[in-house]
């Protein structure tokens, strides 16, 4: 009774000391979102448009659809993300097994052979060995060990929660990788088409410069132009030819990049067989509520990391308290050869147990402080993710508005430059203007066409950046229809209030 009383006193003292450790759970996830976008449409959005889940179809290009499906099926980086999810879920299930009793089995056998010595029935210790004349004896032993931790202070529960949140975070990371992959495929495809458009302009410029060179040579033969005009026309022709390799290189780079994204080593040359422009996605852009940011995979992952860190903090806090467990053992022992044992023995041992932290020189407390600091860090990271998401959307909205304006004005510039070239060509052939004016008109048109190709590509890339900034809305694209409810604050285990 005296021993039990002492143990009870030690346990009470331990609980009192552990429970009086203060905890910091004052941090908050609150981040204010704008009522409407500063650089977006001025309408009043009420819901998230359904087409945002498959925004790339707004380009109305079946080649984009095929590339996206191929990348989602075979991209190596996405496969890595999937396997990380599988591993995280398996580890979460493994942690969940701690809630149940753990049972282990063991078995063994021992054979002893007397090589020399008296055979008078005594063993080496001078005891009666039973069958003294037998030179070899053997025994076997088998049994089961069982242990079940009683989770009075939530250590096991919090450990399992941390693993489950880690698995959910890995799943959100995969969704983020999936969405980023789609955006990268579409962006690279637009860069390919942009490079093809620029090369087409350069090819037309080469042909026009060649035709002008031939014309100047004919005029030189007729005596109306000199060698200076011929060399100048030749210079512009060779300069145009010098720009073609760079344009071709940009096409090959984009083509190889697409091959890598879809998980193949050889680029698809069929993509070069058509180089028409892509459709305008601007018609799909409209008022979108700021709440769409709640469904960005990186924000959901950041929130889950906060919950994971809170659960890990709870684990560290529970480590300050005693651990209670039920343990039991069943052993079976018997004879294999001879009879060294008096028959077959079956024994059972079991009962409750407790492990009390007495003196660790502050180890557990410092671990708790570290976990709480990691929790506050995760909250700061979450708030930073939300603010960066708002920044991404605002910048993308401003960029797409500027790119639209540039595209419209550049189309007007190309039309005006084309008409100027027609006038300059007629006047040059009629002798009203010189070669300098004719070359300048040609240069202005080709530069305007190159700028138009850049503006068209930039407009498409800006749309990709905007949808990437929005993320995938709820219930669409295979994502959850509702947010995961997580506990973002550390909680004190039951019965631990000082």
Coordinates of C-alpha atoms in Angstrom, one line a residue:
X1 CA 0.0 0.0 0.0
X2 CA 2.9 2.3 0.8
X3 CA 4.4 1.8 -2.7
X4 CA 1.1 2.5 -4.4
X5 CA 0.7 5.7 -2.4
X6 CA 4.1 6.9 -3.4
X7 CA 3.4 6.2 -7.0
X8 CA 0.1 8.1 -6.7
X9 CA 1.9 11.1 -5.2
X10 CA 4.5 11.1 -8.0
X11 CA 1.8 10.9 -10.6
X12 CA -0.1 13.8 -9.1
X13 CA 3.0 16.0 -8.9
X14 CA 3.8 15.2 -12.5
X15 CA 0.3 16.1 -13.7
X16 CA 0.4 19.3 -11.8
X17 CA 3.8 20.4 -13.2
X18 CA 3.0 19.3 -16.8
X19 CA -0.4 20.9 -16.8
X20 CA 0.9 24.3 -15.7
X21 CA 3.0 24.7 -18.8
X22 CA 1.5 27.6 -20.7
X23 CA 0.7 27.4 -24.4
X24 CA 0.4 30.0 -27.1
X25 CA -2.7 29.6 -29.2
X26 CA -3.4 33.2 -30.0
X27 CA -2.3 33.3 -33.6
X28 CA -5.1 33.6 -36.2
X29 CA -5.5 32.8 -39.9
X30 CA -7.7 35.9 -40.6
X31 CA -6.8 37.6 -43.9
X32 CA -9.1 40.2 -45.3
X33 CA -10.0 39.8 -49.0
X34 CA -11.1 42.6 -51.3
X35 CA -14.8 43.0 -52.1
X36 CA -13.9 43.2 -55.8
X37 CA -10.8 43.2 -57.9
X38 CA -9.1 46.5 -58.4
X39 CA -8.1 45.7 -62.0
X40 CA -11.0 43.4 -62.9
X41 CA -14.5 43.7 -64.3
X42 CA -16.8 46.1 -62.4
X43 CA -19.8 43.7 -62.3
X44 CA -21.1 42.1 -59.1
X45 CA -20.1 38.4 -59.2
X46 CA -22.4 36.0 -57.4
X47 CA -20.9 32.7 -58.2
X48 CA -17.9 31.0 -59.8
X49 CA -18.4 30.3 -63.5
X50 CA -18.4 26.6 -64.3
X51 CA -16.1 26.9 -67.3
X52 CA -13.2 27.9 -65.1
X53 CA -12.5 24.2 -64.4
X54 CA -11.7 23.6 -68.1
X55 CA -10.6 27.1 -69.1
X56 CA -8.1 25.9 -71.7
X57 CA -11.0 24.9 -73.9
X58 CA -11.8 28.5 -74.4
X59 CA -9.0 28.7 -76.9
X60 CA -11.1 26.5 -79.1
X61 CA -8.1 24.5 -80.3
X62 CA -8.4 20.7 -80.2
X63 CA -4.7 20.3 -80.2
X64 CA -4.5 22.0 -76.8
X65 CA -7.1 19.6 -75.5
X66 CA -5.1 16.6 -76.7
X67 CA -1.9 17.9 -75.2
X68 CA -3.5 18.6 -71.8
X69 CA -4.9 15.0 -71.7
X70 CA -1.6 13.5 -72.7
X71 CA 0.3 15.5 -70.1
X72 CA -2.1 14.6 -67.3
X73 CA -1.7 10.9 -68.2
X74 CA 2.0 10.6 -68.6
X75 CA 3.9 13.6 -67.1
X76 CA 6.7 12.2 -64.8
X77 CA 6.5 15.1 -62.3
X78 CA 2.7 14.5 -61.9
X79 CA 3.4 10.8 -61.4
X80 CA 5.9 11.7 -58.6
X81 CA 3.2 13.8 -56.9
X82 CA 0.7 10.9 -57.1
X83 CA 3.2 8.5 -55.5
X84 CA 3.8 11.0 -52.7
X85 CA 0.1 11.1 -52.0
X86 CA 0.0 7.3 -51.9
X87 CA 3.0 7.3 -49.5
X88 CA 1.4 9.9 -47.3
X89 CA -1.9 8.1 -47.1
X90 CA -0.1 4.9 -46.3
X91 CA 1.8 6.5 -43.5
X92 CA -1.4 8.1 -42.1
X93 CA -3.0 4.6 -42.0
X94 CA 0.1 3.3 -40.3
X95 CA -0.2 6.0 -37.6
X96 CA -3.9 5.2 -37.2
X97 CA -3.0 1.7 -36.2
X98 CA -1.7 3.1 -32.9
X99 CA -5.3 3.4 -31.8
X100 CA -5.6 -0.4 -31.6
X101 CA -3.9 -3.0 -29.5
X102 CA -0.5 -4.2 -30.9
X103 CA 0.0 -8.0 -30.8
X104 CA 3.3 -9.7 -31.5
X105 CA 4.1 -13.4 -31.6
X106 CA 7.4 -15.1 -30.9
X107 CA 8.6 -18.7 -30.9
X108 CA 11.9 -20.5 -30.3
X109 CA 13.5 -23.8 -29.6
X110 CA 16.6 -24.9 -27.7
X111 CA 18.5 -28.2 -28.1
X112 CA 21.3 -29.1 -25.6
X113 CA 23.6 -32.0 -26.2
X114 CA 26.0 -33.3 -23.6
X115 CA 29.4 -33.9 -25.3
X116 CA 31.3 -35.2 -22.2
X117 CA 30.9 -35.6 -18.5
X118 CA 29.2 -38.1 -16.1
X119 CA 25.9 -39.6 -17.1
X120 CA 24.7 -40.2 -13.5
X121 CA 21.6 -38.1 -13.9
X122 CA 23.1 -34.8 -12.8
X123 CA 23.5 -31.8 -15.0
X124 CA 26.4 -29.3 -15.0
X125 CA 24.9 -27.5 -12.0
X126 CA 24.7 -30.6 -9.9
X127 CA 20.9 -30.8 -10.2
X128 CA 18.9 -33.9 -11.1
X129 CA 18.5 -33.8 -14.9
X130 CA 15.7 -36.3 -15.0
X131 CA 16.8 -38.8 -17.6
X132 CA 20.4 -38.9 -16.8
X133 CA 21.4 -41.3 -19.5
X134 CA 20.1 -39.1 -22.2
X135 CA 22.8 -37.1 -23.9
X136 CA 20.5 -34.6 -25.8
X137 CA 17.5 -32.6 -24.5
X138 CA 15.4 -29.9 -26.1
X139 CA 12.7 -27.4 -25.2
X140 CA 10.4 -25.0 -27.1
X141 CA 8.8 -21.7 -26.2
X142 CA 6.1 -19.7 -27.9
X143 CA 3.9 -16.8 -26.9
X144 CA 2.1 -13.6 -27.7
X145 CA 2.8 -10.1 -26.4
X146 CA 0.0 -7.5 -26.5
X147 CA 0.1 -3.7 -25.7
X148 CA -2.5 -1.1 -25.9
X149 CA -1.8 2.6 -25.0
X150 CA -4.7 4.3 -23.3
X151 CA -4.8 7.7 -24.9
X152 CA -5.9 9.8 -21.9
X153 CA -4.0 12.9 -23.0
X154 CA -4.5 12.8 -26.8
X155 CA -1.0 11.9 -27.8
X156 CA -2.1 9.1 -30.2
X157 CA -5.1 11.1 -31.4
X158 CA -2.9 14.1 -32.3
X159 CA -0.3 11.9 -34.0
X160 CA -2.9 10.4 -36.2
X161 CA -4.4 13.8 -37.0
X162 CA -1.0 15.2 -38.0
X163 CA -0.4 12.2 -40.4
X164 CA -3.9 12.7 -41.9
X165 CA -3.4 16.4 -42.4
X166 CA 0.0 15.6 -44.0
X167 CA -1.7 13.2 -46.4
X168 CA -4.3 15.8 -47.3
X169 CA -1.6 18.4 -47.9
X170 CA 0.2 15.9 -50.2
X171 CA -3.1 15.6 -52.1
X172 CA -3.4 19.3 -52.5
X173 CA 0.2 19.5 -53.6
X174 CA -0.7 17.0 -56.3
X175 CA -3.7 19.1 -57.4
X176 CA -1.4 22.1 -57.5
X177 CA 1.1 20.2 -59.6
X178 CA -1.8 19.1 -61.9
X179 CA -3.1 22.6 -62.4
X180 CA 0.4 24.1 -62.9
X181 CA 1.1 21.4 -65.5
X182 CA -2.0 22.3 -67.5
X183 CA -1.0 25.9 -67.4
X184 CA 2.5 25.1 -68.5
X185 CA 1.3 23.0 -71.4
X186 CA -1.0 25.7 -72.7
X187 CA 1.6 28.4 -72.2
X188 CA 4.2 26.4 -74.1
X189 CA 1.8 25.7 -76.9
X190 CA 1.0 29.4 -77.2
X191 CA 4.7 30.1 -77.3
X192 CA 5.1 27.5 -80.1
X193 CA 2.3 29.2 -82.1
X194 CA 3.8 32.6 -81.4
X195 CA 7.2 31.4 -82.6
X196 CA 5.6 30.0 -85.8
X197 CA 3.8 33.3 -86.4
X198 CA 7.1 35.3 -86.0
X199 CA 8.9 32.9 -88.4
X200 CA 6.1 33.2 -90.9
X201 CA 6.5 37.0 -90.8
X202 CA 10.3 36.6 -91.3
X203 CA 9.7 34.2 -94.2
X204 CA 7.4 36.8 -95.9
X205 CA 10.0 39.5 -95.2
X206 CA 12.7 37.4 -96.8
X207 CA 10.6 36.8 -99.9
X208 CA 9.7 40.5 -100.1
X209 CA 13.4 41.6 -99.7
X210 CA 14.4 39.1 -102.3
X211 CA 11.8 40.4 -104.7
X212 CA 13.0 44.0 -104.1
X213 CA 16.6 43.0 -104.6
X214 CA 15.7 41.5 -108.0
X215 CA 13.8 44.6 -108.9
X216 CA 16.8 46.9 -108.0
X217 CA 19.1 44.7 -110.1
X218 CA 16.8 45.1 -113.0
X219 CA 16.7 48.8 -112.5
X220 CA 20.5 48.8 -112.3
X221 CA 20.7 47.1 -115.7
X222 CA 18.3 49.7 -117.1
X223 CA 20.5 52.4 -115.6
X224 CA 17.9 53.8 -113.2
X225 CA 19.6 52.5 -110.0
X226 CA 23.2 52.3 -108.9
X227 CA 25.4 49.8 -107.1
X228 CA 24.7 51.6 -103.8
X229 CA 21.0 50.7 -104.1
X230 CA 21.8 47.1 -105.0
X231 CA 24.1 46.6 -102.0
X232 CA 21.6 48.2 -99.7
X233 CA 18.8 46.0 -100.9
X234 CA 21.1 43.0 -100.6
X235 CA 22.0 44.1 -97.0
X236 CA 18.3 44.1 -95.9
X237 CA 17.7 40.8 -97.6
X238 CA 20.6 39.1 -95.8
X239 CA 19.6 40.7 -92.5
X240 CA 16.2 39.2 -92.9
X241 CA 17.7 35.8 -93.6
X242 CA 19.9 36.1 -90.5
X243 CA 16.8 36.3 -88.3
X244 CA 15.3 33.1 -89.5
X245 CA 17.5 30.6 -87.6
X246 CA 16.6 32.3 -84.3
X247 CA 12.9 32.0 -85.1
X248 CA 13.4 28.3 -86.0
X249 CA 15.3 27.7 -82.8
X250 CA 12.4 29.1 -80.7
X251 CA 10.0 26.7 -82.5
X252 CA 12.3 23.7 -81.8
X253 CA 12.7 24.7 -78.1
X254 CA 8.9 25.0 -77.6
X255 CA 8.3 21.7 -79.4
X256 CA 10.8 19.8 -77.3
X257 CA 9.4 21.4 -74.1
X258 CA 5.9 20.2 -75.1
X259 CA 7.4 16.7 -75.6
X260 CA 8.8 16.7 -72.1
X261 CA 5.6 17.9 -70.6
X262 CA 3.6 15.1 -72.1
X263 CA 6.1 12.5 -71.0
X264 CA 7.9 11.7 -74.3
X265 CA 11.4 12.1 -75.6
X266 CA 10.6 12.7 -79.2
X267 CA 8.7 15.9 -80.2
X268 CA 5.5 15.6 -82.1
X269 CA 6.3 17.0 -85.5
X270 CA 2.7 16.9 -86.5
X271 CA 2.3 20.1 -84.4
X272 CA 4.3 21.9 -87.1
X273 CA 1.9 21.0 -89.9
X274 CA -0.5 23.7 -88.9
X275 CA 0.4 27.1 -87.5
X276 CA -2.9 29.0 -87.4
X277 CA -3.5 31.2 -84.5
X278 CA -5.5 30.1 -81.4
X279 CA -8.9 31.3 -80.4
X280 CA -9.5 34.4 -78.3
X281 CA -10.2 33.4 -74.7
X282 CA -11.3 36.9 -73.7
X283 CA -15.0 36.0 -74.0
X284 CA -14.6 33.6 -71.0
X285 CA -13.4 36.3 -68.7
X286 CA -16.0 38.0 -66.5
X287 CA -16.6 39.0 -62.9
X288 CA -15.2 36.5 -60.5
X289 CA -15.7 36.6 -56.6
X290 CA -12.6 37.0 -54.5
X291 CA -13.7 33.9 -52.6
X292 CA -12.3 31.8 -55.5
X293 CA -8.9 32.2 -53.9
X294 CA -10.2 29.9 -51.1
X295 CA -9.9 27.1 -53.6
X296 CA -6.4 27.6 -54.8
X297 CA -4.5 24.4 -54.1
X298 CA -1.5 26.2 -52.6
X299 CA -3.8 28.0 -50.1
X300 CA -5.6 24.8 -49.2
X301 CA -2.3 23.1 -48.7
X302 CA -1.0 26.0 -46.5
X303 CA -4.1 25.7 -44.3
X304 CA -3.6 22.0 -43.9
X305 CA 0.0 22.6 -43.0
X306 CA -1.2 24.9 -40.2
X307 CA -3.5 22.1 -39.0
X308 CA -0.7 19.6 -39.2
X309 CA 1.6 21.8 -37.1
X310 CA -1.2 22.4 -34.6
X311 CA -1.6 18.6 -34.2
X312 CA 2.2 18.2 -33.8
X313 CA 2.1 20.8 -31.1
X314 CA -0.6 18.8 -29.4
X315 CA 1.6 15.7 -29.6
X316 CA 4.5 17.6 -28.0
X317 CA 2.2 18.8 -25.2
X318 CA 0.9 15.4 -24.5
X319 CA 4.4 14.1 -24.1
X320 CA 4.6 16.1 -20.9
X321 CA 2.0 13.8 -19.3
X322 CA 2.3 10.2 -18.2
X323 CA 1.5 7.4 -20.7
X324 CA -0.8 4.7 -19.5
X325 CA -1.0 1.3 -21.2
X326 CA -2.4 -2.2 -20.8
X327 CA 0.1 -5.0 -21.5
X328 CA -0.1 -8.8 -21.4
X329 CA 1.9 -11.9 -22.3
X330 CA 0.9 -15.5 -22.9
X331 CA 3.8 -18.0 -22.9
X332 CA 3.8 -21.7 -23.7
X333 CA 6.8 -23.9 -23.0
X334 CA 7.4 -27.6 -23.4
X335 CA 9.7 -30.5 -24.2
X336 CA 11.1 -31.4 -27.6
X337 CA 13.6 -34.0 -26.7
X338 CA 13.7 -35.7 -23.3
X339 CA 12.0 -34.2 -20.3
X340 CA 14.0 -31.4 -18.9
X341 CA 10.7 -29.6 -18.0
X342 CA 8.0 -31.1 -15.8
X343 CA 5.4 -31.2 -18.6
X344 CA 4.0 -28.3 -20.7
X345 CA 3.8 -24.9 -19.1
X346 CA 1.3 -22.2 -20.0
X347 CA 1.6 -18.8 -18.3
X348 CA -0.1 -15.5 -18.5
X349 CA 1.2 -12.2 -17.4
X350 CA -0.5 -8.9 -17.7
X351 CA -1.8 -5.6 -16.2
X352 CA -1.7 -1.9 -16.5
X353 CA 1.4 0.2 -16.8
X354 CA 2.4 3.8 -16.6
X355 CA 5.5 5.7 -17.9
X356 CA 6.0 9.0 -16.0
X357 CA 8.3 11.8 -17.3
X358 CA 10.3 12.8 -14.2
X359 CA 13.5 14.6 -15.2
X360 CA 14.5 15.4 -18.8
X361 CA 16.2 18.7 -18.2
X362 CA 13.6 20.6 -20.2
X363 CA 13.8 18.4 -23.3
X364 CA 10.0 18.0 -23.7
X365 CA 9.2 21.6 -23.0
X366 CA 11.7 22.9 -25.5
X367 CA 10.3 20.5 -28.1
X368 CA 6.8 21.9 -27.4
X369 CA 8.1 25.5 -27.8
X370 CA 9.7 24.5 -31.2
X371 CA 6.4 22.9 -32.4
X372 CA 4.5 26.0 -31.4
X373 CA 6.9 28.2 -33.3
X374 CA 6.5 26.0 -36.3
X375 CA 2.7 26.4 -36.0
X376 CA 3.0 30.2 -35.9
X377 CA 5.4 30.0 -38.9
X378 CA 2.8 27.9 -40.8
X379 CA 0.1 30.6 -40.0
X380 CA 2.4 33.3 -41.3
X381 CA 3.0 31.2 -44.5
X382 CA -0.7 30.8 -44.9
X383 CA -1.4 34.5 -44.7
X384 CA 1.5 35.1 -47.1
X385 CA 0.0 32.6 -49.6
X386 CA -3.3 34.4 -49.5
X387 CA -1.7 37.8 -50.1
X388 CA 0.4 36.4 -52.9
X389 CA -2.7 35.0 -54.5
X390 CA -4.4 38.3 -54.4
X391 CA -1.3 39.9 -55.9
X392 CA -1.2 37.2 -58.7
X393 CA -4.8 37.9 -59.6
X394 CA -4.5 41.7 -59.6
X395 CA -1.3 41.6 -61.7
X396 CA -2.8 39.1 -64.1
X397 CA -6.0 41.2 -64.5
X398 CA -3.9 44.3 -65.1
X399 CA -1.7 42.4 -67.6
X400 CA -4.6 41.0 -69.5
X401 CA -6.3 44.4 -69.8
X402 CA -3.0 45.9 -71.0
X403 CA -2.5 43.1 -73.5
X404 CA -6.0 43.4 -74.9
X405 CA -5.4 47.1 -75.5
X406 CA -2.0 46.5 -77.1
X407 CA -3.5 43.7 -79.3
X408 CA -6.3 46.0 -80.6
X409 CA -3.9 48.9 -81.3
X410 CA -1.3 46.6 -82.9
X411 CA -3.9 45.3 -85.4
X412 CA -4.7 48.8 -86.4
X413 CA -0.9 49.5 -86.8
X414 CA -0.5 46.5 -89.1
X415 CA -3.3 47.7 -91.3
X416 CA -1.9 51.2 -91.5
X417 CA 1.6 49.8 -92.2
X418 CA 0.3 47.6 -95.0
X419 CA -1.5 50.5 -96.7
X420 CA 1.7 52.6 -96.4
X421 CA 3.7 49.9 -98.0
X422 CA 1.3 49.6 -100.9
X423 CA 1.6 53.4 -101.5
X424 CA 5.4 53.4 -101.1
X425 CA 5.8 50.5 -103.5
X426 CA 3.7 52.2 -106.2
X427 CA 5.5 55.4 -105.8
X428 CA 8.9 53.7 -105.9
X429 CA 8.0 51.9 -109.1
X430 CA 6.8 55.2 -110.5
X431 CA 10.0 57.0 -109.5
X432 CA 8.3 59.3 -107.0
X433 CA 10.2 58.1 -103.9
X434 CA 13.6 56.5 -103.5
X435 CA 14.7 53.1 -102.2
X436 CA 15.2 54.4 -98.7
X437 CA 11.5 55.2 -98.4
X438 CA 10.5 51.9 -99.9
X439 CA 12.7 49.9 -97.5
X440 CA 11.5 51.9 -94.5
X441 CA 7.9 51.1 -95.4
X442 CA 8.7 47.4 -95.7
X443 CA 10.6 47.5 -92.4
X444 CA 7.7 49.2 -90.7
X445 CA 5.2 46.6 -91.9
X446 CA 7.3 43.6 -90.9
X447 CA 8.1 45.1 -87.5
X448 CA 4.4 45.8 -87.0
X449 CA 3.6 42.2 -87.9
X450 CA 6.2 40.9 -85.5
X451 CA 4.8 43.1 -82.8
X452 CA 1.3 41.7 -83.6
X453 CA 2.5 38.2 -83.2
X454 CA 4.1 39.1 -79.9
X455 CA 0.9 40.8 -78.7
X456 CA -1.2 37.8 -79.7
X457 CA 1.0 35.5 -77.8
X458 CA 1.2 37.8 -74.8
X459 CA -2.6 38.1 -74.7
X460 CA -3.0 34.3 -74.6
X461 CA -0.2 33.9 -72.0
X462 CA -1.8 36.6 -69.9
X463 CA -5.1 34.6 -69.9
X464 CA -3.2 31.5 -68.8
X465 CA -1.6 33.4 -66.0
X466 CA -5.0 34.7 -64.9
X467 CA -6.7 31.3 -64.7
X468 CA -3.6 29.9 -63.0
X469 CA -3.9 32.7 -60.4
X470 CA -7.6 31.9 -59.9
X471 CA -7.0 28.2 -59.3
X472 CA -9.7 25.5 -59.7
X473 CA -13.1 26.3 -58.2
X474 CA -14.9 23.9 -55.8
X475 CA -16.7 20.8 -57.1
X476 CA -15.1 21.1 -60.6
X477 CA -12.2 19.4 -62.3
X478 CA -12.2 16.5 -59.8
X479 CA -11.6 18.7 -56.8
X480 CA -13.6 18.5 -53.5
X481 CA -16.9 20.3 -53.4
X482 CA -16.3 21.7 -50.0
X483 CA -13.3 22.8 -48.0
X484 CA -11.7 20.4 -45.5
X485 CA -12.6 21.4 -42.0
X486 CA -9.4 21.6 -40.0
X487 CA -8.5 22.5 -36.5
X488 CA -6.0 25.4 -36.8
X489 CA -5.3 26.0 -33.1
X490 CA -3.4 23.7 -30.7
X491 CA -5.8 22.2 -28.1
X492 CA -5.0 21.1 -24.6
X493 CA -5.5 17.4 -23.9
X494 CA -8.5 16.5 -21.8
X495 CA -7.8 16.7 -18.1
X496 CA -4.6 18.7 -18.5
X497 CA -5.9 22.1 -17.2
X498 CA -3.6 23.4 -14.4

